[in-house]
mmCIF file of C-alpha atoms and ligand atoms in Angstrom:
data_model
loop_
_atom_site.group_PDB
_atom_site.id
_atom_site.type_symbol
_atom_site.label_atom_id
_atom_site.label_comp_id
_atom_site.label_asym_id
_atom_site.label_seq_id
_atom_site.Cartn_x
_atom_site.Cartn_y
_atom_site.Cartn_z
ATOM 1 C CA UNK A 1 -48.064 -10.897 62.449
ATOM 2 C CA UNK A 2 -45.301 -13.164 63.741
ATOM 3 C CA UNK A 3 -45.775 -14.084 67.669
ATOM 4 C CA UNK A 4 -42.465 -12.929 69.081
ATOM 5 C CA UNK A 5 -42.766 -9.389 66.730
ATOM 6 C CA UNK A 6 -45.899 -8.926 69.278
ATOM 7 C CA UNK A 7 -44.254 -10.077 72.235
ATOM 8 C CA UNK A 8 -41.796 -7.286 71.064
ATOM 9 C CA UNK A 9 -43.572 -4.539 70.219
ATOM 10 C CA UNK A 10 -45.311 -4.819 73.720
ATOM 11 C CA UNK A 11 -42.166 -5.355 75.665
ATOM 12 C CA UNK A 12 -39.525 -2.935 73.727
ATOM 13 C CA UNK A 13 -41.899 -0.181 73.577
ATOM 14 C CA UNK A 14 -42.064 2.336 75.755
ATOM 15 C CA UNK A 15 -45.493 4.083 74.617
ATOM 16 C CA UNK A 16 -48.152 2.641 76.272
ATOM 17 C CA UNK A 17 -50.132 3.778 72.741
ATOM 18 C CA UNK A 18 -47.934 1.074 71.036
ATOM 19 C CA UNK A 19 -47.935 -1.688 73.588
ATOM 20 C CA UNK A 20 -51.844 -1.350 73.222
ATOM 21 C CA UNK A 21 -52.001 -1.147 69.408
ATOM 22 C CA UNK A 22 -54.757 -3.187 67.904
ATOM 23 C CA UNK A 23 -52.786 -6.035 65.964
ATOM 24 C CA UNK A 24 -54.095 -8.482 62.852
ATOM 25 C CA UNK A 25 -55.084 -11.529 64.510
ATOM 26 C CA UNK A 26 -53.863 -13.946 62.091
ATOM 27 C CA UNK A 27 -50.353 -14.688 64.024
ATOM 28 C CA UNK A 28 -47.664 -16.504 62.646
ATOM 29 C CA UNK A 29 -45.051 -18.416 64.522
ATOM 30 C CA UNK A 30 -42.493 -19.074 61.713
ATOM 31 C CA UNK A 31 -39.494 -16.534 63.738
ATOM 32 C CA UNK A 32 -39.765 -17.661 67.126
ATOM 33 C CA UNK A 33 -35.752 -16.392 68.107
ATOM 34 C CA UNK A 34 -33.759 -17.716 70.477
ATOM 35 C CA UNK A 35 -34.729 -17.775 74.220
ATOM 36 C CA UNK A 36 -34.774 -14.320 75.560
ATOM 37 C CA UNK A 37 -34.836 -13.236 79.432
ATOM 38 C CA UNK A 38 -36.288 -9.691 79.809
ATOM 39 C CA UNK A 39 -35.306 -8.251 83.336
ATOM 40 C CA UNK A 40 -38.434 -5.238 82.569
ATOM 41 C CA UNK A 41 -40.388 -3.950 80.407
ATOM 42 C CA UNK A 42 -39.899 -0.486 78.552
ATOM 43 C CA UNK A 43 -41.869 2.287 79.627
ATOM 44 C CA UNK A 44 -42.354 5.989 79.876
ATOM 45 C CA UNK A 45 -40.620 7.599 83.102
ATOM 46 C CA UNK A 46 -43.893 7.962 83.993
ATOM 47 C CA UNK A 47 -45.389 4.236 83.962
ATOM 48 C CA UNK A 48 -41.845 3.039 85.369
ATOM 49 C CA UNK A 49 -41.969 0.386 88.254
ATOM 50 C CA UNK A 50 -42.056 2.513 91.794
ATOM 51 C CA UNK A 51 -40.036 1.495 94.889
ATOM 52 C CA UNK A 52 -41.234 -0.819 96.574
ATOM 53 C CA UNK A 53 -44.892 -0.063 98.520
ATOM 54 C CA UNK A 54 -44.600 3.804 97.375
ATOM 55 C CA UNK A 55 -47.127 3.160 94.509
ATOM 56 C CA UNK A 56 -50.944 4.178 96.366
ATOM 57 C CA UNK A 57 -52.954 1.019 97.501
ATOM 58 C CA UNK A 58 -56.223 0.265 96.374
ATOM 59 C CA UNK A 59 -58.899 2.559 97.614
ATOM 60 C CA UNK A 60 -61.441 1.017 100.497
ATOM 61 C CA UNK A 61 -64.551 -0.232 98.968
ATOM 62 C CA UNK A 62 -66.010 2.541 101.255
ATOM 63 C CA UNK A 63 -64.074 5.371 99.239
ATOM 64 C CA UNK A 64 -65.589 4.261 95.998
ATOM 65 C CA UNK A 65 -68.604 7.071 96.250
ATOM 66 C CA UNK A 66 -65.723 9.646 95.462
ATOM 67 C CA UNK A 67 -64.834 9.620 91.903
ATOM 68 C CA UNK A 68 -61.161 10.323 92.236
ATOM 69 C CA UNK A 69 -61.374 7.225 94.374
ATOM 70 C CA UNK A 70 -62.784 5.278 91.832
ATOM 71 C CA UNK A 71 -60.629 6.876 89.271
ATOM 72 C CA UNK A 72 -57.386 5.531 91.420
ATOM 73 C CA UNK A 73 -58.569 2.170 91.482
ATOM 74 C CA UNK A 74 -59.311 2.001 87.473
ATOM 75 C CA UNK A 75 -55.321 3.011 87.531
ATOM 76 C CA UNK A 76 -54.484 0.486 89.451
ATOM 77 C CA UNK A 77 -55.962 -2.100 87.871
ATOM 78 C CA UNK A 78 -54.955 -0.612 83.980
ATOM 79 C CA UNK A 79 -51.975 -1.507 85.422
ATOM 80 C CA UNK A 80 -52.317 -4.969 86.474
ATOM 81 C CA UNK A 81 -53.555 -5.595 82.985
ATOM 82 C CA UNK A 82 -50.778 -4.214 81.341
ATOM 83 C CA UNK A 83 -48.178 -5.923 83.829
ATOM 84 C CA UNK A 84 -50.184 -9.487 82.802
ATOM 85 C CA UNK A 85 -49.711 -8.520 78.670
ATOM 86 C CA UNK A 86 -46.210 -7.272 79.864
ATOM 87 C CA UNK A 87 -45.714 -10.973 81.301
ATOM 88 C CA UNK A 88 -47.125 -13.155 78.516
ATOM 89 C CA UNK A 89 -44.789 -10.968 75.915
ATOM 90 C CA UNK A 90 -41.843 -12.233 78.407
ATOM 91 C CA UNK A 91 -43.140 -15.585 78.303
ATOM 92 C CA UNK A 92 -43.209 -15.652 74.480
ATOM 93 C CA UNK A 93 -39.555 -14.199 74.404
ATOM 94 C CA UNK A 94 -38.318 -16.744 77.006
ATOM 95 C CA UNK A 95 -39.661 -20.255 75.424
ATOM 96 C CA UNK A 96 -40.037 -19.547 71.694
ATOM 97 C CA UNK A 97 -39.628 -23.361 71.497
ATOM 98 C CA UNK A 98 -43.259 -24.101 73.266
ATOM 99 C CA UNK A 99 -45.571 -25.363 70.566
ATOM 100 C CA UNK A 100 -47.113 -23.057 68.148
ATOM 101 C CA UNK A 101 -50.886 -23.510 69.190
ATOM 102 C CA UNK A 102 -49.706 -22.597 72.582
ATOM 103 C CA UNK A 103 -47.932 -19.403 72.113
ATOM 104 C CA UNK A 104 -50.348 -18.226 69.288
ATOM 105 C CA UNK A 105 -53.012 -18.922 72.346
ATOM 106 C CA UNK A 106 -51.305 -17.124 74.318
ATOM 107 C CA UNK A 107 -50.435 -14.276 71.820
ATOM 108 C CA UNK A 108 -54.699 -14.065 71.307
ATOM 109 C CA UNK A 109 -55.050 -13.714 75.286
ATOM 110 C CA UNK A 110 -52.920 -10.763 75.391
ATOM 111 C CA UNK A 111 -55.467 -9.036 72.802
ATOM 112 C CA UNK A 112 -57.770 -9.230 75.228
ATOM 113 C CA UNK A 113 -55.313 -7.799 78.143
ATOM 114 C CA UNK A 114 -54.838 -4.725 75.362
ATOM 115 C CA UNK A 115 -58.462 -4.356 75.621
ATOM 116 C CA UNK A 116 -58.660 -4.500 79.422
ATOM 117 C CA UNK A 117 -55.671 -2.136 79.791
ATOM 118 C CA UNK A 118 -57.545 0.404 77.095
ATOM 119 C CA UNK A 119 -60.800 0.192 78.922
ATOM 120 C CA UNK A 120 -59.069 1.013 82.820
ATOM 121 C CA UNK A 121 -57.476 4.094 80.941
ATOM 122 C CA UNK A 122 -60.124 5.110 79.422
ATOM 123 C CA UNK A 123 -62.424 4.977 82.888
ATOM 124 C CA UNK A 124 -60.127 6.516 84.985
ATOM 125 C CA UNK A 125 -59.672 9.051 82.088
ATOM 126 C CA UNK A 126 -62.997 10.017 81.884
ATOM 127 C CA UNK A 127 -63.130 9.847 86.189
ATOM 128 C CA UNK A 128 -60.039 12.471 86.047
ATOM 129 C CA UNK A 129 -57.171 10.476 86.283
ATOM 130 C CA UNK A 130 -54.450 10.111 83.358
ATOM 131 C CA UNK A 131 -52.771 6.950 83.138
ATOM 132 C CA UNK A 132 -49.188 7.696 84.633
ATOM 133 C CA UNK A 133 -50.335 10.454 86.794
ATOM 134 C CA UNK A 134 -49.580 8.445 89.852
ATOM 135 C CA UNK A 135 -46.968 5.972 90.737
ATOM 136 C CA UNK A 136 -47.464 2.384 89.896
ATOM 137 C CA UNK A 137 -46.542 -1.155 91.153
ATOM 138 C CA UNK A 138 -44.285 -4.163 89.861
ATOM 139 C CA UNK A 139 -45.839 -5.982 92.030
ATOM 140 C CA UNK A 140 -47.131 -8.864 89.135
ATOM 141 C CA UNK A 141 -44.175 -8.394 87.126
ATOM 142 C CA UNK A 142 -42.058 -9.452 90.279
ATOM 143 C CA UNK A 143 -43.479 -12.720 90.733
ATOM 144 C CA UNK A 144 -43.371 -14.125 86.965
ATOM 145 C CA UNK A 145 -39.361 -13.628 87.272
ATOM 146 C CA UNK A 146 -38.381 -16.537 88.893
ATOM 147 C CA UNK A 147 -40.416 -18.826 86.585
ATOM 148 C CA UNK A 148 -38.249 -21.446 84.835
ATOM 149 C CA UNK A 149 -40.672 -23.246 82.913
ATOM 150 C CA UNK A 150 -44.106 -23.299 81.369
ATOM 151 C CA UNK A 151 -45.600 -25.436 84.156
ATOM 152 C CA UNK A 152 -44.010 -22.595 86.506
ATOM 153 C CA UNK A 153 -45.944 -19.868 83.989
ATOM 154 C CA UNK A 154 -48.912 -21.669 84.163
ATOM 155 C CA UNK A 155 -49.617 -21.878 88.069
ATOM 156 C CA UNK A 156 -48.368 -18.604 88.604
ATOM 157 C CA UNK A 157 -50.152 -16.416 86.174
ATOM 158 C CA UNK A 158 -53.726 -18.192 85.089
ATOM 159 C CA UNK A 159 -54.358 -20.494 87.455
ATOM 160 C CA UNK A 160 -53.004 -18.089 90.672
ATOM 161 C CA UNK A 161 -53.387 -14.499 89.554
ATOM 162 C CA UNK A 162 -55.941 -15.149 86.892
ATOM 163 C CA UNK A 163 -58.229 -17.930 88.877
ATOM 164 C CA UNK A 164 -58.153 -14.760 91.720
ATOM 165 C CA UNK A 165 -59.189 -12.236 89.415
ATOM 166 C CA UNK A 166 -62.536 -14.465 88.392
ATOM 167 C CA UNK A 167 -63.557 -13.475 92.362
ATOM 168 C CA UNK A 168 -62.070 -9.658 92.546
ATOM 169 C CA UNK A 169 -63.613 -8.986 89.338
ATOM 170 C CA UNK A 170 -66.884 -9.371 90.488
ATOM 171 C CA UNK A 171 -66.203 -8.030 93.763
ATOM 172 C CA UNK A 172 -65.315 -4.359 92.789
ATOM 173 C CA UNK A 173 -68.192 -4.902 90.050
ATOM 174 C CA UNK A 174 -70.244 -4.888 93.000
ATOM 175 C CA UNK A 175 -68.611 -1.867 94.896
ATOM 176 C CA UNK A 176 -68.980 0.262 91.622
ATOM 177 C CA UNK A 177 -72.562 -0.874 91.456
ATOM 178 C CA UNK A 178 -73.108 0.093 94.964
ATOM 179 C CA UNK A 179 -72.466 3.712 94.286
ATOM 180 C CA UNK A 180 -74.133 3.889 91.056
ATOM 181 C CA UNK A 181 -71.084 3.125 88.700
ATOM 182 C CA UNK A 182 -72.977 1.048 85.750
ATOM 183 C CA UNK A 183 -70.552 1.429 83.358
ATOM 184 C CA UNK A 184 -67.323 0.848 86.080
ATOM 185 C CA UNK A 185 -69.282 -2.101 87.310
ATOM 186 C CA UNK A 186 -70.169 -3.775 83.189
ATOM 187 C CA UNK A 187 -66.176 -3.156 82.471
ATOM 188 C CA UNK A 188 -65.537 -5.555 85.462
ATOM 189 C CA UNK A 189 -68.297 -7.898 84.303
ATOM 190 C CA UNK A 190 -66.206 -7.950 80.395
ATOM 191 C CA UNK A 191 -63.107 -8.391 82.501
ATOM 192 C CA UNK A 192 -65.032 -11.551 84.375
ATOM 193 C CA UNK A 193 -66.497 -13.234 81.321
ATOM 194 C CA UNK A 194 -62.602 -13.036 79.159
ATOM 195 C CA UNK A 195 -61.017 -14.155 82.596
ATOM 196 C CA UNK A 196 -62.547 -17.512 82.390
ATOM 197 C CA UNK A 197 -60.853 -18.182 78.821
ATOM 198 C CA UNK A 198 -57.949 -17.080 80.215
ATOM 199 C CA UNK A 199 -57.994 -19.302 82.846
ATOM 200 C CA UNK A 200 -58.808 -22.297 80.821
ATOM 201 C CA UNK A 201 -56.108 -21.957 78.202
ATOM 202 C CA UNK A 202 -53.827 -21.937 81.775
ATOM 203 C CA UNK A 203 -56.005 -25.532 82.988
ATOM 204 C CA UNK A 204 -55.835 -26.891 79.219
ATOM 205 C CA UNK A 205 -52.002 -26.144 78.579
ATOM 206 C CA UNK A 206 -51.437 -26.929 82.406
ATOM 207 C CA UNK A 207 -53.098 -30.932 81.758
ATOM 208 C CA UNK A 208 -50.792 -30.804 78.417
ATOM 209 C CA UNK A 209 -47.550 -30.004 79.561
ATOM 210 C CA UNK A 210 -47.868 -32.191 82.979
ATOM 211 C CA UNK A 211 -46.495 -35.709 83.955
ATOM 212 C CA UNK A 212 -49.410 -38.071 83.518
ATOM 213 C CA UNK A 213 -49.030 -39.061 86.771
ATOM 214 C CA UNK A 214 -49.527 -35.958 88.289
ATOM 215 C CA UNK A 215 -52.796 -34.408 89.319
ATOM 216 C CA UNK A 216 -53.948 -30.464 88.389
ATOM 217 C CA UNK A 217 -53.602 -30.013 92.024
ATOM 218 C CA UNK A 218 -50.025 -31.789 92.348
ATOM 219 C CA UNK A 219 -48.926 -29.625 89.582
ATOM 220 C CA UNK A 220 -50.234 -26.290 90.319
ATOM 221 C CA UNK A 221 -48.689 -26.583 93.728
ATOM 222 C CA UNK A 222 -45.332 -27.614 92.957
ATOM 223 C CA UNK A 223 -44.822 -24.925 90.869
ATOM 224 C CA UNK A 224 -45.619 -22.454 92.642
ATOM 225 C CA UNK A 225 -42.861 -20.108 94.157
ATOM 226 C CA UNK A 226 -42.890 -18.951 97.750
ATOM 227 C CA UNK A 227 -44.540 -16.334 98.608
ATOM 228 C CA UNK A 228 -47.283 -17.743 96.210
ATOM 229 C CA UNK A 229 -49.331 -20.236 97.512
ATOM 230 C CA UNK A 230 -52.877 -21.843 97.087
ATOM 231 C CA UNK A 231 -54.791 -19.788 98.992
ATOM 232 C CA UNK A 232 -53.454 -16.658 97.173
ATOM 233 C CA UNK A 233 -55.708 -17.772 94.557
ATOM 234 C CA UNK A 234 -58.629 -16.619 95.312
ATOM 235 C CA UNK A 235 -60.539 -13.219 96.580
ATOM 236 C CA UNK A 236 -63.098 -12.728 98.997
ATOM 237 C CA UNK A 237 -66.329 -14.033 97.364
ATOM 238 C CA UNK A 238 -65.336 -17.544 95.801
ATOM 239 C CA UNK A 239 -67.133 -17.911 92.172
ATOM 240 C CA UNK A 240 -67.644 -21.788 92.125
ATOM 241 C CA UNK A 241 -69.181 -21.400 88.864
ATOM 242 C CA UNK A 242 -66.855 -19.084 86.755
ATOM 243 C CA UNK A 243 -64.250 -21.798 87.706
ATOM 244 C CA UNK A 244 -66.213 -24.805 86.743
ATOM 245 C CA UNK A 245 -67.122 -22.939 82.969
ATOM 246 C CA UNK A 246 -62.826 -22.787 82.970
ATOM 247 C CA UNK A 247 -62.626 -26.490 83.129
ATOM 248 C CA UNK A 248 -61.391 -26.544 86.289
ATOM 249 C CA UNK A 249 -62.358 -29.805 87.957
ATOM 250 C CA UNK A 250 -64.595 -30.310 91.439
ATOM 251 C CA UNK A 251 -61.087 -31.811 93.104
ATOM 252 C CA UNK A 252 -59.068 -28.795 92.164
ATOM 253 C CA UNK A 253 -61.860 -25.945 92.820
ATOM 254 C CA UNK A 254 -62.805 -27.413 96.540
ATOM 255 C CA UNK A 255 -58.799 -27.254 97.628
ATOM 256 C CA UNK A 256 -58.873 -23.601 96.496
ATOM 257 C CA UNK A 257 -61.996 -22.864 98.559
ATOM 258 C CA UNK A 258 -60.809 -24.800 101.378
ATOM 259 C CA UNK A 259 -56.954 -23.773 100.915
ATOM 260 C CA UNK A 260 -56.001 -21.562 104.482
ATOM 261 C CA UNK A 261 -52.568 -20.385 106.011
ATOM 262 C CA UNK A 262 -51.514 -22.202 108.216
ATOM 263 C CA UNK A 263 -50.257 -19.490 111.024
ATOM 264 C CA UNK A 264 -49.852 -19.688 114.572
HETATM 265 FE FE1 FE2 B 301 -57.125 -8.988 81.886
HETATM 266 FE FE1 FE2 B 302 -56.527 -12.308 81.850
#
């Protein structure tokens, strides 16, 4: 299948069914197009971006012994995975002159996001909860559309929202394990163990596409856009480990453990 026919059928589709549809994965990048901006994704009424902050948070880690809780919070996250396919299918459509190897990378990521999407849907499914029963964020979405170049892609979505997830993964594994949620708390573990690739192809492609001169650090930070800064990525418990197997280097992973706000 040709790269930017995925990036399409995800992106121009409005069925969630279809954006999640198992594809060959011997991609092609012989079509790439001309550079395309898409302002949002097509979906159902029902999956459609909410107003701002009238989507439901994230249920307290306390709430998690009530199903419907738990069901909520599989939602939420389904859609965070499909926002972050939803992304990489704009970033395909906006630089279809990036090299092949890179955007047929990034084309086999977003298999895995399909998978991660199918497997919230299915949990909060079977917890009570149909996907699009509730409102849901933009909240992902929002931040990839100032980006303006790959560098820009690469700080914001692997090595900020990605390198985050390799701590909040494990985290709500551990508050579904808590209350007896085995196979909530393995999904999260899956989710863990493909979230280090992902952040490596962001590291590897980030050293690839930087000025020699420049450090990781340098890089990721200077293209990062405001509100986005360092210490937005990471969670609560910081996995050392999960970002050393991503290639991330000692320099790098210490100034995201030791990255604060700076307020008053
Ligand atoms: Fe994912
Ligand atoms: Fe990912």
């Amino acid at each position: 299948m040709e790269v930017r026919q995925f990036a399409e059928q995800v992106l121009y589709s409005q069925e969630v069914d279809v954006k999640l549809r198992p594809v060959n994965t011997d991609f092609t990048d012989e079509l790439p197009g001309e550079p395309v901006r898409v302002s949002e994704p097509a979906r159902t009424d029902a999956l459609k971006f909410a107003a701002r902050r009238s989507a439901p948070g994230m249920p307290k880690p306390g709430a998690f012994k009530d199903p419907a809780k738990r069901a909520l919070a599989h939602h939420i996250l389904a859609n965070h995975e499909l926002q972050a396919l939803e992304v990489m299918a704009f970033v395909l459509l906006l630089f279809p002159a990036l090299p092949c190897d890179f955007r047929i990378g990034l084309a086999k990521v977003m298999q895995d996001e399909q998978r991660h999407t199918r497997m919230h849907i299915e949990r909060a499914a079977h917890l009570g909860l149909v996907f699009g029963s509730v409102p849901v964020n933009s909240y992902i979405w929002e931040k990839v559309q100032e980006i303006e170049s790959v560098l820009d892609y690469l700080a914001t979505l692997p090595l900020l929202f990605e390198e985050r997830n390799l701590d909040h993964s494990l985290e709500f594994a551990a508050m579904f394990e808590a209350v007896g949620d085995e196979r909530s708390a393995a999904l999260m573990r899956v989710i863990h163990r493909d979230e280090i690739h992902h952040v490596a192809f962001g590291i590897e492609w980030l050293r690839r596409f930087k000025p020699v001169d420049a450090s990781d650090w340098e890089t990721f930070c200077r293209h990062l856009k405001w509100p986005l800064r360092p210490v937005k990525a990471k969670g609560d418990f910081f996995q050392y480990e999960a970002r050393k197997l991503a290639g991330l280097d000692d320099d790098f992973i210490s100034r995201v453990r030791d990255a604060q706000d700076d307020l008053p």
